[in-house]
PDB file of C-alpha atoms in Angstrom:
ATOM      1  CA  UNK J   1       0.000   0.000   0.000  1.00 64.00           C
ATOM      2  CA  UNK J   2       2.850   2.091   0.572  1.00 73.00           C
ATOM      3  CA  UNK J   3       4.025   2.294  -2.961  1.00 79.00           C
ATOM      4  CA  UNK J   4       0.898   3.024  -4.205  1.00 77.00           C
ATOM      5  CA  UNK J   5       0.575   5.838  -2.028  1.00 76.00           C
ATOM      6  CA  UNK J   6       3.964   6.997  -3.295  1.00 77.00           C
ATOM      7  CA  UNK J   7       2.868   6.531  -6.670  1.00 80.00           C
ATOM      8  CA  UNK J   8      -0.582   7.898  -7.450  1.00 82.00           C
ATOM      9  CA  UNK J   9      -0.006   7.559 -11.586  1.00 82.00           C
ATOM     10  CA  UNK J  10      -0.129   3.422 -10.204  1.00 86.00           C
ATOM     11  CA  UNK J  11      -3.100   4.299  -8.486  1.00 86.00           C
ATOM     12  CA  UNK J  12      -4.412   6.102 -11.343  1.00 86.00           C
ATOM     13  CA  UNK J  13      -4.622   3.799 -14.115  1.00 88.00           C
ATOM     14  CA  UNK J  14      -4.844   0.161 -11.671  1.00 90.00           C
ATOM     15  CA  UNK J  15      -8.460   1.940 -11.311  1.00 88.00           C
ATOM     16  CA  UNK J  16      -9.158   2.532 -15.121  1.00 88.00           C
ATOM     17  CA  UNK J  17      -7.962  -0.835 -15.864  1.00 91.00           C
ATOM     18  CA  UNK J  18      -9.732  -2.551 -12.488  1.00 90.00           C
ATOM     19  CA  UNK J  19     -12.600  -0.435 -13.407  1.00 89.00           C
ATOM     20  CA  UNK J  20     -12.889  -1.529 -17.104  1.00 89.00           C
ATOM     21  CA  UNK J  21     -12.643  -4.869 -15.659  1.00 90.00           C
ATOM     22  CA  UNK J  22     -15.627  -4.300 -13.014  1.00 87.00           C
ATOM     23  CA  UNK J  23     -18.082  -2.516 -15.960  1.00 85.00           C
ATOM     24  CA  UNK J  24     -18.410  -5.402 -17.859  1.00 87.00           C
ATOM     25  CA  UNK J  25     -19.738  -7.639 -14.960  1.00 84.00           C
ATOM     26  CA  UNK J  26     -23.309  -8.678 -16.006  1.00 81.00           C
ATOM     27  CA  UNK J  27     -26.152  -9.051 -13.201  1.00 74.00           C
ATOM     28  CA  UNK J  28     -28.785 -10.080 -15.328  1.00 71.00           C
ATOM     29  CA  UNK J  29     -29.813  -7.296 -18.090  1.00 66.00           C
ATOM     30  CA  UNK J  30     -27.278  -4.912 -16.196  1.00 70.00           C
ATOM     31  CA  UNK J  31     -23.970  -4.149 -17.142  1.00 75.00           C
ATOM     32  CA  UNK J  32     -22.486  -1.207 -15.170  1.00 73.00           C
ATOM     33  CA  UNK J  33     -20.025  -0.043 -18.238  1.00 78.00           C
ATOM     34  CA  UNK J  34     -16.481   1.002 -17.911  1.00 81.00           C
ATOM     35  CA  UNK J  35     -17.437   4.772 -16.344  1.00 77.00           C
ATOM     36  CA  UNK J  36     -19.422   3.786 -13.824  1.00 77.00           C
ATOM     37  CA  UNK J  37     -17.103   0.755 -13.027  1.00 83.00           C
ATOM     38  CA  UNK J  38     -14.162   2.659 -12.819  1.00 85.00           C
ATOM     39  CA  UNK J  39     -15.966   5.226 -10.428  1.00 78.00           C
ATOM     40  CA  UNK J  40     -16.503   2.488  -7.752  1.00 82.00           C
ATOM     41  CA  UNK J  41     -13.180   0.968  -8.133  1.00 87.00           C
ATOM     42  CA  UNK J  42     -11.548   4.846  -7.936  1.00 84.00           C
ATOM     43  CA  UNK J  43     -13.736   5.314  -4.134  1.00 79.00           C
ATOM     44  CA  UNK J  44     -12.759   2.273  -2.982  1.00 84.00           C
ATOM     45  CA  UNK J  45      -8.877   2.419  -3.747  1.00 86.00           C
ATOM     46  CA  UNK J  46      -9.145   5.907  -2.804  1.00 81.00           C
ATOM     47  CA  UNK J  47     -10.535   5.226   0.819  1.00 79.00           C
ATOM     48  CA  UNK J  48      -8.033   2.610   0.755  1.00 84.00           C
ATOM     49  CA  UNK J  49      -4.565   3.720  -0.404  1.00 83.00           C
ATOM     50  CA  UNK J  50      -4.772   7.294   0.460  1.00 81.00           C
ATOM     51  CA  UNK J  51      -3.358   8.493  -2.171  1.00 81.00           C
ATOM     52  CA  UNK J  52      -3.431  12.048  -3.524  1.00 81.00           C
ATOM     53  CA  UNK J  53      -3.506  13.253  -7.352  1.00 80.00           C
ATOM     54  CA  UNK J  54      -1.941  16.605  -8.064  1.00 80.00           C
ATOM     55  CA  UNK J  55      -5.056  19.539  -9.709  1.00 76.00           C
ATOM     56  CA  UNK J  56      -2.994  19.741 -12.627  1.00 83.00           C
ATOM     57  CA  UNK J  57      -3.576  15.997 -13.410  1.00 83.00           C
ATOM     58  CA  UNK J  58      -7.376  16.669 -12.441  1.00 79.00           C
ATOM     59  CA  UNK J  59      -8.355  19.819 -14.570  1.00 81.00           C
ATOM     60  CA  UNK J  60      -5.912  17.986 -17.740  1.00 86.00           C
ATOM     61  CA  UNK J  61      -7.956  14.750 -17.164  1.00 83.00           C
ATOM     62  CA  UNK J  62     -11.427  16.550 -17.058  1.00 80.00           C
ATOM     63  CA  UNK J  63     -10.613  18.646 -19.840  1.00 84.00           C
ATOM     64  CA  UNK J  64     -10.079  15.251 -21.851  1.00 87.00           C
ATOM     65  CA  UNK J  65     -13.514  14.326 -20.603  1.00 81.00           C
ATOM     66  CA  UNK J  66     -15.210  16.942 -21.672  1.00 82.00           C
ATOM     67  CA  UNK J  67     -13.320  17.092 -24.969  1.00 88.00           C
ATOM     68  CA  UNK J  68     -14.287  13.517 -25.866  1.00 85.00           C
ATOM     69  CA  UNK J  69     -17.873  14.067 -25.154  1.00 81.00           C
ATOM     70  CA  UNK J  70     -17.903  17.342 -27.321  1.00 84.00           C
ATOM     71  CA  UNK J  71     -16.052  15.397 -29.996  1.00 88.00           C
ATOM     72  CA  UNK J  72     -18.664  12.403 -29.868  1.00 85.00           C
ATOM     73  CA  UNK J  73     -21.914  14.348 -29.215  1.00 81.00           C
ATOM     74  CA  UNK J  74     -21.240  17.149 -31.475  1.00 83.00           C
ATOM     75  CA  UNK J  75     -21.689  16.200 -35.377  1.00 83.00           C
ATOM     76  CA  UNK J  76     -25.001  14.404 -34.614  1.00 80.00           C
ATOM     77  CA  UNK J  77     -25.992  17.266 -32.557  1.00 79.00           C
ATOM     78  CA  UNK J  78     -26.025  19.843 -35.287  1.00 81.00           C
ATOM     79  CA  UNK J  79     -26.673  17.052 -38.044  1.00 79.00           C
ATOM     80  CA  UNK J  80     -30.287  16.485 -35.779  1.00 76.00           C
ATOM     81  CA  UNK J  81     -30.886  19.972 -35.323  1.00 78.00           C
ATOM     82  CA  UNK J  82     -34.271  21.089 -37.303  1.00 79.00           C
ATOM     83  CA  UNK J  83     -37.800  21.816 -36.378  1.00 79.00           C
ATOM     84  CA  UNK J  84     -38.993  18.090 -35.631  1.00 77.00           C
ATOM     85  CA  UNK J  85     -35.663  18.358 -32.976  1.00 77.00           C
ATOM     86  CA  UNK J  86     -37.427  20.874 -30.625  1.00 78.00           C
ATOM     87  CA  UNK J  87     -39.637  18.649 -29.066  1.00 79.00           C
ATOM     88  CA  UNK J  88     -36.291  16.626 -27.435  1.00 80.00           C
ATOM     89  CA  UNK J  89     -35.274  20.536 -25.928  1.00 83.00           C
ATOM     90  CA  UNK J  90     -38.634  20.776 -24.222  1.00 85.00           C
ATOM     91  CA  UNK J  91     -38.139  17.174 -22.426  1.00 84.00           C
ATOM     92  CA  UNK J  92     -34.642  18.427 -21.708  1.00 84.00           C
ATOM     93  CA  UNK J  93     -35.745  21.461 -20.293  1.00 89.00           C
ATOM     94  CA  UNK J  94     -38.188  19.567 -18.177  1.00 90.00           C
ATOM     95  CA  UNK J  95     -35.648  17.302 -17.126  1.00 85.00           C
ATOM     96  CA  UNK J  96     -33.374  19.977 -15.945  1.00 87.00           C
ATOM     97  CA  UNK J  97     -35.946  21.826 -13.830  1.00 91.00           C
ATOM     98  CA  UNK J  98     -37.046  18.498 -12.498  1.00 89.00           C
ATOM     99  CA  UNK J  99     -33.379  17.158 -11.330  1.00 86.00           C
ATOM    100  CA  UNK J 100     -32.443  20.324 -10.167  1.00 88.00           C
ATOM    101  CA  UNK J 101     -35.153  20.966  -8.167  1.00 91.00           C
ATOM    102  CA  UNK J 102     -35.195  17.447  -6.813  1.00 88.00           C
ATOM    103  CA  UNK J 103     -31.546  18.589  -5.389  1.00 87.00           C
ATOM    104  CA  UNK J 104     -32.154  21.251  -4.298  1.00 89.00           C
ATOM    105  CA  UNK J 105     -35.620  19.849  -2.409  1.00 91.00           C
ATOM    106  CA  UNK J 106     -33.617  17.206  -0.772  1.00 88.00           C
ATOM    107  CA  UNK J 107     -30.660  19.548   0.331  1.00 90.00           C
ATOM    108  CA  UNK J 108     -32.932  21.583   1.843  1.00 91.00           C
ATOM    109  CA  UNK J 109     -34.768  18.997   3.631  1.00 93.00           C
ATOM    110  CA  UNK J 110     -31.773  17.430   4.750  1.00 92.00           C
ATOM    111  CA  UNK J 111     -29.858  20.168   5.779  1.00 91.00           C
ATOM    112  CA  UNK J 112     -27.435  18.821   3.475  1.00 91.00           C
ATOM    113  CA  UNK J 113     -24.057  20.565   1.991  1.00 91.00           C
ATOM    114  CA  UNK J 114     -22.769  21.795  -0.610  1.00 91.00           C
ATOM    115  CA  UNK J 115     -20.990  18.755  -1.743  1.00 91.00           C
ATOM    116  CA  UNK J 116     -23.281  16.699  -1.542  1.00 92.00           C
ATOM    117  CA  UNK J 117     -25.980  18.340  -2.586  1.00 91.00           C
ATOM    118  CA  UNK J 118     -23.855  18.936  -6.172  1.00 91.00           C
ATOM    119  CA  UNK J 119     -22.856  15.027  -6.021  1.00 91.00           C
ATOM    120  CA  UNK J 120     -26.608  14.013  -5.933  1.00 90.00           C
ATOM    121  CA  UNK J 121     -27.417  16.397  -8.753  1.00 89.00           C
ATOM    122  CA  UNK J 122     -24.862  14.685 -10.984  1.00 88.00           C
ATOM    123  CA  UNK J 123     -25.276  11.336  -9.968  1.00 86.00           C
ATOM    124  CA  UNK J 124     -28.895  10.952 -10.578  1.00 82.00           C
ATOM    125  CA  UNK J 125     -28.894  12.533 -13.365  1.00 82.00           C
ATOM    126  CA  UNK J 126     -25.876  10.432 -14.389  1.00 79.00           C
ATOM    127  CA  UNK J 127     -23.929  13.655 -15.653  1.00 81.00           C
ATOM    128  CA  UNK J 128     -20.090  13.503 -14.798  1.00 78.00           C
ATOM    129  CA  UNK J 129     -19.699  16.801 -15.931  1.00 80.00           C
ATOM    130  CA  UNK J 130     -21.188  18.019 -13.272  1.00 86.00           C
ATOM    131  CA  UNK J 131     -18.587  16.622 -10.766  1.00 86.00           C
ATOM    132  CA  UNK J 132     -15.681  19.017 -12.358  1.00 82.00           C
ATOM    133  CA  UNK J 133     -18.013  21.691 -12.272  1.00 85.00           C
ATOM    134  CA  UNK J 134     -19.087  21.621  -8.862  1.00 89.00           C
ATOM    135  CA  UNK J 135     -15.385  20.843  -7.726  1.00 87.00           C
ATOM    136  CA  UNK J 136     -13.873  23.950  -8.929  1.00 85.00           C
ATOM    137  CA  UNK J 137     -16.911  25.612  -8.191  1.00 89.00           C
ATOM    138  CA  UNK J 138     -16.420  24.939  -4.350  1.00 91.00           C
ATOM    139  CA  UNK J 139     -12.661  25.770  -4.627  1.00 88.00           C
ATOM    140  CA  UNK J 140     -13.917  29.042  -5.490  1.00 88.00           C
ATOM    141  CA  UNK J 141     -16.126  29.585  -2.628  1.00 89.00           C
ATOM    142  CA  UNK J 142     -14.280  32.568  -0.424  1.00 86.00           C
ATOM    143  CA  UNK J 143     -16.182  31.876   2.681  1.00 87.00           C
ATOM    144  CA  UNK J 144     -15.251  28.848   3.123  1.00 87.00           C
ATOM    145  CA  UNK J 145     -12.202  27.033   4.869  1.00 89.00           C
ATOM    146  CA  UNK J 146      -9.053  25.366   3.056  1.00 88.00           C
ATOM    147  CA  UNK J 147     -10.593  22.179   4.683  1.00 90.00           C
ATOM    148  CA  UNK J 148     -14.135  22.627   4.266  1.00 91.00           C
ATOM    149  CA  UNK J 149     -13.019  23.099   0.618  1.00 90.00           C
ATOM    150  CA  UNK J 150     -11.445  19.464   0.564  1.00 88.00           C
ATOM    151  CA  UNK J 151     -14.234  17.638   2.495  1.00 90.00           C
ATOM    152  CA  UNK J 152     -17.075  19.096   0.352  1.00 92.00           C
ATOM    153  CA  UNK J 153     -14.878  17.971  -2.574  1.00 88.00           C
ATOM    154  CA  UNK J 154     -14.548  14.380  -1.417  1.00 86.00           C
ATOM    155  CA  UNK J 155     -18.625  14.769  -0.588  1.00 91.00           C
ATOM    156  CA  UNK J 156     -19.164  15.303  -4.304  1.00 90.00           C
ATOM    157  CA  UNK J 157     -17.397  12.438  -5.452  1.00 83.00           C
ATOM    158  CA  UNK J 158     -18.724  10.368  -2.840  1.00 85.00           C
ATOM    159  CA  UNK J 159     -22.583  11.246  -3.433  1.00 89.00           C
ATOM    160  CA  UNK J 160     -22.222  11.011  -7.114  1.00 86.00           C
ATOM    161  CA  UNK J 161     -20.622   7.353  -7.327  1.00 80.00           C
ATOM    162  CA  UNK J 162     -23.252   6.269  -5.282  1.00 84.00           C
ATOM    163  CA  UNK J 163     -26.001   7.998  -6.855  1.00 86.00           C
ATOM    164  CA  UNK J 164     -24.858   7.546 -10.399  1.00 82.00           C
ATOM    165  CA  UNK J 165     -25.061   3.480  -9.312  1.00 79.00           C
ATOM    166  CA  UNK J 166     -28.477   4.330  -8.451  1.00 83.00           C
ATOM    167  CA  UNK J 167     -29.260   6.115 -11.313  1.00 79.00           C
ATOM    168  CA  UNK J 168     -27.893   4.035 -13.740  1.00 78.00           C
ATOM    169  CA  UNK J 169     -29.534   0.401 -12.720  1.00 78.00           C
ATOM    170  CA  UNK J 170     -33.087   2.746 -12.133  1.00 82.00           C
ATOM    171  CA  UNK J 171     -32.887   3.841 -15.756  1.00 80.00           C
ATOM    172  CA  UNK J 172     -32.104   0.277 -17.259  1.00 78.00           C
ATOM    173  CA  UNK J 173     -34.725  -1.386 -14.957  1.00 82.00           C
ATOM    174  CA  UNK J 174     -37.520   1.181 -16.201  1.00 84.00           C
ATOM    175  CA  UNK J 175     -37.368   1.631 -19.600  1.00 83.00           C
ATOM    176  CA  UNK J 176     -36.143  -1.958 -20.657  1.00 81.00           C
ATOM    177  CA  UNK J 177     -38.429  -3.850 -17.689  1.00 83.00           C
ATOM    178  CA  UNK J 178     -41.149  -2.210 -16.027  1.00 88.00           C
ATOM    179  CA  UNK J 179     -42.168   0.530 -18.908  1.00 87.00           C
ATOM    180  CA  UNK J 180     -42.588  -2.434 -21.592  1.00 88.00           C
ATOM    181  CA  UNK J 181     -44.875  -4.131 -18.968  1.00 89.00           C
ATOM    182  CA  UNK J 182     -47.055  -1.177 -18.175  1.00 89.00           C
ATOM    183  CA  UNK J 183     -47.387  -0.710 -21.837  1.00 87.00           C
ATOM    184  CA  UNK J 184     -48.176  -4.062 -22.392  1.00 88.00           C
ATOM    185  CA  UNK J 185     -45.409  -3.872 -25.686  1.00 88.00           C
ATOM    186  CA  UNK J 186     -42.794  -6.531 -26.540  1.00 87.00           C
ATOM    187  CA  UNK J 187     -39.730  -4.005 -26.567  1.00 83.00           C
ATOM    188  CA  UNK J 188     -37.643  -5.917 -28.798  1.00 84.00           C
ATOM    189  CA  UNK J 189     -40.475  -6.519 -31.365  1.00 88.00           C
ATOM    190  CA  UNK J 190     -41.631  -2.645 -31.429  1.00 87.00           C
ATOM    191  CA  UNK J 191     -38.148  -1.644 -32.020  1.00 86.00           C
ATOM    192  CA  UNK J 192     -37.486  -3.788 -34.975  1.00 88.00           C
ATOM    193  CA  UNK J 193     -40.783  -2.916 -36.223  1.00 88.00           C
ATOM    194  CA  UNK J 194     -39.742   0.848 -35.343  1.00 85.00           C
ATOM    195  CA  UNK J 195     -36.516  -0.024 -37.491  1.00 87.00           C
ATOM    196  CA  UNK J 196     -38.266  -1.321 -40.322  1.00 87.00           C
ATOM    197  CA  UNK J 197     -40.786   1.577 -41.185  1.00 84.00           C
ATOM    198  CA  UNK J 198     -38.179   3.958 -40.364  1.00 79.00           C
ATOM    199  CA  UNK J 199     -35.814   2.522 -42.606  1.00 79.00           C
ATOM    200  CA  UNK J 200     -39.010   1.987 -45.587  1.00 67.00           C
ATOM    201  CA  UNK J 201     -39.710   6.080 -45.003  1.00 58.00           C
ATOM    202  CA  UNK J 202     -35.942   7.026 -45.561  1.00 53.00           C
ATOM    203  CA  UNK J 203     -35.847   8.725 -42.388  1.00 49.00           C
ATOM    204  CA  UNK J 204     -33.395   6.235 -40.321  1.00 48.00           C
ATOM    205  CA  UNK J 205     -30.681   7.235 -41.523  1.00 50.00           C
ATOM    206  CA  UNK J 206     -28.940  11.174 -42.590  1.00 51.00           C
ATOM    207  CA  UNK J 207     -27.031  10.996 -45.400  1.00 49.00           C
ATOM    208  CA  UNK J 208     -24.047  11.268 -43.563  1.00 51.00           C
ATOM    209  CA  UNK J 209     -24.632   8.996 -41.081  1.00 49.00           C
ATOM    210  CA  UNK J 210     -26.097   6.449 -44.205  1.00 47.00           C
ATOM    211  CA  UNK J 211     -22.242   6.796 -45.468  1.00 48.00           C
ATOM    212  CA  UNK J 212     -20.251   5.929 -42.549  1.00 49.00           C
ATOM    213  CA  UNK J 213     -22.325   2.803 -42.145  1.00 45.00           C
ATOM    214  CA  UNK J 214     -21.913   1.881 -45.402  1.00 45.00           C
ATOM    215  CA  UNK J 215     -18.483   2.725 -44.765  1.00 43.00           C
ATOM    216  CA  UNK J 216     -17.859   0.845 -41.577  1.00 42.00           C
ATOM    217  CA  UNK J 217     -19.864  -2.105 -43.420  1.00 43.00           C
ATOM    218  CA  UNK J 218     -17.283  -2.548 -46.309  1.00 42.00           C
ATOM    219  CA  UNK J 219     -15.531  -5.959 -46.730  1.00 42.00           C
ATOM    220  CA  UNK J 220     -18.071  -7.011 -43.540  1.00 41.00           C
ATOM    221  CA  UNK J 221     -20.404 -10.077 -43.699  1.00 38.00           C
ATOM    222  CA  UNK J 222     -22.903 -10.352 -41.439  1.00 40.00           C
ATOM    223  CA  UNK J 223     -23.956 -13.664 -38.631  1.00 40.00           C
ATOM    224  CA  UNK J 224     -26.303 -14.257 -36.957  1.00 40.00           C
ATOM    225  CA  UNK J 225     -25.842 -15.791 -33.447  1.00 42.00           C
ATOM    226  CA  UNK J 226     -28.060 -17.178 -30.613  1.00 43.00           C
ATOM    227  CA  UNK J 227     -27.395 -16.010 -27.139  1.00 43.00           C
ATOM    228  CA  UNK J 228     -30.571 -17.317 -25.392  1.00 47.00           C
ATOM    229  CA  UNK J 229     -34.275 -18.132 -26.064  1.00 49.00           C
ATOM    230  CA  UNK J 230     -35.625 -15.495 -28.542  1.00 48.00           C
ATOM    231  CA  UNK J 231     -33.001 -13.343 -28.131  1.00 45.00           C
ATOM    232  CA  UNK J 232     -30.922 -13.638 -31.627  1.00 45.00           C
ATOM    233  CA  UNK J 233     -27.341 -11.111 -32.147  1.00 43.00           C
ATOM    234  CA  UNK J 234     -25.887  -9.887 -35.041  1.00 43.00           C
ATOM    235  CA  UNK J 235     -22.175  -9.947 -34.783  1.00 40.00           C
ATOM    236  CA  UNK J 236     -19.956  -8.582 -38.370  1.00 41.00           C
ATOM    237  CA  UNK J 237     -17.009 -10.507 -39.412  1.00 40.00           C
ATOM    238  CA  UNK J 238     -14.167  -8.599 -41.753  1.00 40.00           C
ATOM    239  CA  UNK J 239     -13.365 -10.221 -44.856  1.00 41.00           C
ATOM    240  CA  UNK J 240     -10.799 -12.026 -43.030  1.00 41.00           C
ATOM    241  CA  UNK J 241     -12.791 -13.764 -40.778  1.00 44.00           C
ATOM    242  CA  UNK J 242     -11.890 -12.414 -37.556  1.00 44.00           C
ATOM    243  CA  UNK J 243     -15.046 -10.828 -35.323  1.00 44.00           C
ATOM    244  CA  UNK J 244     -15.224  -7.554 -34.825  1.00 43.00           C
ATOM    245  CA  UNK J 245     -17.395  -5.414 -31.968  1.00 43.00           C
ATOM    246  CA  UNK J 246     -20.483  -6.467 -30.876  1.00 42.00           C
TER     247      UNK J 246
END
């Protein structure tokens, strides 16, 4: 333990490759992914080792994080955005006031602080960006102490792991278990059939996006495999033979 709390670069990647490990655990139709895994490996070796990462290596690594989701997010964000798009701002504006007044109900109801009021916030919502946010944010808060500062910090962190858990296993268990039921709808059925007219109207698919998977399909065959009753996978093979992603 000693060395690793000598070294927090060891520290620092033992949890992104522990983590990676930990997200693809299955427990029935829930995976916890590589983000979420890594966030509960990170708390734990954290609480355990005692080890200490520099700001620097913070603000360079959320700066990444931010980057990547920009990066990602942003072509089919402006490739999406027309008049039939506005609908998806109103349910994001009504998700906003909802979460953030959800907070901000239970923080004052709680008597809760700062910290952890921010690490609720962005673990229900499951929005890491948050977390960077409301770290510096509280850094910058004048009257408060040099450790007040720290222990709100560690409160975000600590709220949001396990409220992004939460958060996470809530979402998959509603809209892939109970909302199908209460709706009476076979989920994988409706989305094939959702698939199908989509693809028939020409609207499945942008022009751009219709090129990269053409693109991505080239020199691809596709099989078909069986992973349980009713429950079929398409996996693509390269002209070579060897399996690619699933």
């Amino acid at each position: 333990m000693g060395i690793l709390r000598d070294h927090p670069e060891l520290v620092l990647f033992l949890s992104l490759a522990a983590g990676y490990l930990v997200g693809k655990l299955r427990v029935g139709p829930i995976t916890l992914g590589g983000i979420c895994g890594t966030l509960i490996v990170s708390l734990l070796l954290g609480a355990w080792t005692k080890a200490t990462v520099s700001d620097d290596v913070k603000t360079i690594f959320f700066a990444l994080f931010i980057f990547s989701l920009g990066y990602m997010a942003g072509p089919q964000f402006f490739a999406n955005l027309n008049r039939k798009s506005l609908r998806f701002f109103a349910l994001c504006l009504i998700e906003v006031v909802c979460v953030v007044g959800i907070a901000l109900g239970l923080a004052e109801a709680f008597d809760l602080d700062v910290g952890t009021a921010a690490g609720i916030l962005a673990g229900a919502a499951t929005e890491s960006a948050v977390v960077g946010t409301a770290t510096e944010s509280i850094a910058k808060l004048s009257d408060l102490t040099q450790e007040q500062i720290t222990q709100y910090q560690g409160h975000v962190a600590t709220a949001y792991t396990v409220c992004y858990l939460f958060g996470l296993v809530t979402i998959v268990i509603y809209t892939s278990q109970i909302m199908p039921m209460l709706m009476r709808i076979n989920l994988r059925d409706a989305s094939r059939e959702l698939w199908e007219r989509m693809r028939g109207e020409g609207g499945g698919l942008s022009p751009t996006s219709a090129r990269r998977s053409r693109a991505w399909s080239a020199g691809r065959s596709w099989s078909r495999t069986r992973t349980g009753p009713g429950s079929p996978t398409w996996s693509a093979r390269s002209a070579a033979g060897s399996p690619s992603r699933r």
